[in-house]
């Protein structure tokens, strides 16, 4: 009797990957930026980058972690670029006290998360919204698990103070 052939893991096709991961990618970008249109744009850009390299990315154990890293990096770049543009606008309108108010879409808590230092906010969103493990977050943020734990501890401490102060104001 011939031996059965070993089962070989077949990489997921790109379309299936997109359908499965798109809502989470948009949610992650939204939690980091607070803007629905930016979140969708960032997610789409991440999937375009993934499509271009899908033959390689599909071989990863967890291609969704690669996608999350791209989303986090693009969200950070988008926010930095937006801040730079706002500063330039401010300089151009130096005679006016102009600084547009950003809408706190996503509720007060996520607005407070977005006020945290970048790496702390990213760690919080990946841990609480994306439900990633410390090791997975370390992979996405390209740091050690100990650094992720430090970011989360500091973020919890800051959020506790911010939310406590916010409740006293209300």
Short mmCIF file of C-alpha atoms in Angstrom, two decimals:
data_model
loop_
_atom_site.label_atom_id
_atom_site.label_comp_id
_atom_site.label_asym_id
_atom_site.label_seq_id
_atom_site.Cartn_x
_atom_site.Cartn_y
_atom_site.Cartn_z
CA UNK A 1 0.00 0.00 0.00
CA UNK A 2 1.51 3.40 -0.94
CA UNK A 3 2.26 5.90 1.80
CA UNK A 4 -0.16 8.83 1.98
CA UNK A 5 1.31 12.08 0.80
CA UNK A 6 2.01 14.61 3.56
CA UNK A 7 -0.39 17.51 3.72
CA UNK A 8 1.18 20.73 2.56
CA UNK A 9 -0.12 24.00 3.92
CA UNK A 10 -1.50 25.99 1.03
CA UNK A 11 -1.02 29.73 1.28
CA UNK A 12 -4.22 31.73 1.37
CA UNK A 13 -4.97 33.59 -1.84
CA UNK A 14 -4.79 37.37 -1.73
CA UNK A 15 -8.50 37.97 -2.26
CA UNK A 16 -9.44 35.72 0.66
CA UNK A 17 -6.78 37.38 2.82
CA UNK A 18 -8.21 40.83 1.96
CA UNK A 19 -11.80 39.86 2.74
CA UNK A 20 -10.73 38.40 6.07
CA UNK A 21 -8.35 41.17 7.14
CA UNK A 22 -9.84 44.37 5.67
CA UNK A 23 -12.25 45.16 8.54
CA UNK A 24 -9.49 44.68 11.13
CA UNK A 25 -7.00 46.78 9.16
CA UNK A 26 -9.53 49.63 8.87
CA UNK A 27 -10.38 49.31 12.57
CA UNK A 28 -6.71 49.47 13.55
CA UNK A 29 -6.08 52.53 11.37
CA UNK A 30 -9.25 54.18 12.70
CA UNK A 31 -8.25 53.64 16.31
CA UNK A 32 -4.85 55.22 15.58
CA UNK A 33 -6.06 58.19 13.52
CA UNK A 34 -9.64 58.80 14.63
CA UNK A 35 -10.65 59.52 11.04
CA UNK A 36 -12.77 57.06 9.07
CA UNK A 37 -11.67 58.29 5.63
CA UNK A 38 -7.99 58.16 6.62
CA UNK A 39 -8.42 54.69 8.08
CA UNK A 40 -9.89 53.34 4.84
CA UNK A 41 -7.17 55.02 2.79
CA UNK A 42 -4.39 53.65 5.01
CA UNK A 43 -5.86 50.14 4.89
CA UNK A 44 -6.15 50.28 1.11
CA UNK A 45 -2.54 51.46 0.76
CA UNK A 46 -1.41 48.61 3.01
CA UNK A 47 -3.26 46.06 0.87
CA UNK A 48 -1.78 47.50 -2.33
CA UNK A 49 1.68 47.09 -0.81
CA UNK A 50 0.76 43.54 0.20
CA UNK A 51 -0.53 42.71 -3.28
CA UNK A 52 2.75 43.78 -4.83
CA UNK A 53 4.70 41.37 -2.60
CA UNK A 54 2.03 38.71 -2.02
CA UNK A 55 4.16 35.82 -3.33
CA UNK A 56 6.64 36.55 -0.55
CA UNK A 57 4.23 37.67 2.19
CA UNK A 58 1.98 34.63 1.71
CA UNK A 59 4.85 32.42 2.91
CA UNK A 60 4.90 34.10 6.34
CA UNK A 61 3.44 32.19 9.27
CA UNK A 62 1.18 35.15 10.03
CA UNK A 63 0.92 37.53 7.07
CA UNK A 64 -1.66 39.53 9.03
CA UNK A 65 1.12 40.70 11.37
CA UNK A 66 3.01 42.07 8.37
CA UNK A 67 -0.18 43.88 7.36
CA UNK A 68 -0.63 45.35 10.84
CA UNK A 69 2.96 46.61 10.83
CA UNK A 70 2.31 48.36 7.50
CA UNK A 71 -0.96 49.87 8.80
CA UNK A 72 0.71 51.12 12.00
CA UNK A 73 3.63 52.62 10.05
CA UNK A 74 1.36 54.28 7.47
CA UNK A 75 -0.92 55.68 10.16
CA UNK A 76 2.09 57.17 11.92
CA UNK A 77 3.40 58.65 8.66
CA UNK A 78 -0.02 60.04 7.78
CA UNK A 79 -0.40 61.72 11.17
CA UNK A 80 3.10 63.17 10.99
CA UNK A 81 2.49 64.46 7.47
CA UNK A 82 -0.82 66.00 8.61
CA UNK A 83 0.87 67.70 11.56
CA UNK A 84 3.59 69.07 9.28
CA UNK A 85 0.93 70.41 6.91
CA UNK A 86 -0.95 72.04 9.80
CA UNK A 87 2.25 73.69 11.03
CA UNK A 88 2.96 74.96 7.52
CA UNK A 89 -0.58 76.34 7.28
CA UNK A 90 -0.13 78.03 10.59
CA UNK A 91 3.11 79.67 9.46
CA UNK A 92 1.44 80.83 6.23
CA UNK A 93 -1.39 82.36 8.24
CA UNK A 94 0.86 83.81 10.92
CA UNK A 95 -1.40 86.81 11.41
CA UNK A 96 -4.37 84.61 12.31
CA UNK A 97 -4.82 82.32 15.26
CA UNK A 98 -5.83 79.37 13.09
CA UNK A 99 -5.63 75.77 14.16
CA UNK A 100 -8.49 73.49 13.07
CA UNK A 101 -10.17 71.49 15.80
CA UNK A 102 -9.89 67.74 15.22
CA UNK A 103 -13.07 65.75 15.70
CA UNK A 104 -12.79 63.14 18.47
CA UNK A 105 -14.51 60.37 16.43
CA UNK A 106 -14.50 57.11 18.31
CA UNK A 107 -15.38 58.41 21.75
CA UNK A 108 -13.49 60.07 24.59
CA UNK A 109 -11.44 57.02 25.52
CA UNK A 110 -9.97 56.58 22.02
CA UNK A 111 -9.41 60.32 21.84
CA UNK A 112 -7.38 60.03 25.05
CA UNK A 113 -5.49 57.04 23.60
CA UNK A 114 -4.56 59.14 20.57
CA UNK A 115 -3.10 61.76 22.94
CA UNK A 116 -0.58 59.23 24.24
CA UNK A 117 2.96 59.09 22.85
CA UNK A 118 2.90 57.28 19.49
CA UNK A 119 4.37 53.92 20.54
CA UNK A 120 2.16 53.77 23.64
CA UNK A 121 -0.97 54.49 21.57
CA UNK A 122 0.04 51.86 19.02
CA UNK A 123 0.65 49.26 21.73
CA UNK A 124 -2.71 49.99 23.39
CA UNK A 125 -4.64 49.74 20.11
CA UNK A 126 -2.89 46.53 19.07
CA UNK A 127 -3.40 44.96 22.52
CA UNK A 128 -6.97 46.02 23.34
CA UNK A 129 -8.56 46.52 19.93
CA UNK A 130 -6.66 43.96 17.87
CA UNK A 131 -6.26 41.52 20.79
CA UNK A 132 -2.67 40.72 19.80
CA UNK A 133 -0.26 39.05 22.19
CA UNK A 134 2.77 40.86 23.56
CA UNK A 135 5.00 38.88 21.17
CA UNK A 136 2.82 39.74 18.17
CA UNK A 137 2.82 43.42 19.09
CA UNK A 138 6.61 43.30 19.43
CA UNK A 139 6.73 41.87 15.91
CA UNK A 140 4.44 44.57 14.50
CA UNK A 141 6.24 47.44 16.27
CA UNK A 142 9.67 45.92 15.67
CA UNK A 143 10.74 46.01 19.31
CA UNK A 144 11.26 43.56 22.16
CA UNK A 145 8.38 42.10 24.20
CA UNK A 146 9.79 43.88 27.26
CA UNK A 147 9.52 47.21 25.45
CA UNK A 148 5.90 46.46 24.56
CA UNK A 149 5.14 45.73 28.24
CA UNK A 150 6.76 49.03 29.20
CA UNK A 151 4.71 50.94 26.59
CA UNK A 152 1.50 49.30 27.85
CA UNK A 153 2.28 49.99 31.52
CA UNK A 154 3.08 53.64 30.86
CA UNK A 155 0.01 54.00 28.65
CA UNK A 156 -2.26 52.51 31.34
CA UNK A 157 -0.80 54.84 33.94
CA UNK A 158 -1.28 57.91 31.72
CA UNK A 159 -4.76 56.90 30.63
CA UNK A 160 -5.77 56.33 34.23
CA UNK A 161 -4.73 59.87 35.11
CA UNK A 162 -6.28 61.40 31.97
CA UNK A 163 -9.59 59.60 32.32
CA UNK A 164 -9.77 60.36 36.04
CA UNK A 165 -9.21 64.09 35.30
CA UNK A 166 -11.76 63.96 32.47
CA UNK A 167 -14.42 62.39 34.75
CA UNK A 168 -13.86 65.15 37.31
CA UNK A 169 -14.44 67.79 34.60
CA UNK A 170 -17.74 66.21 33.48
#
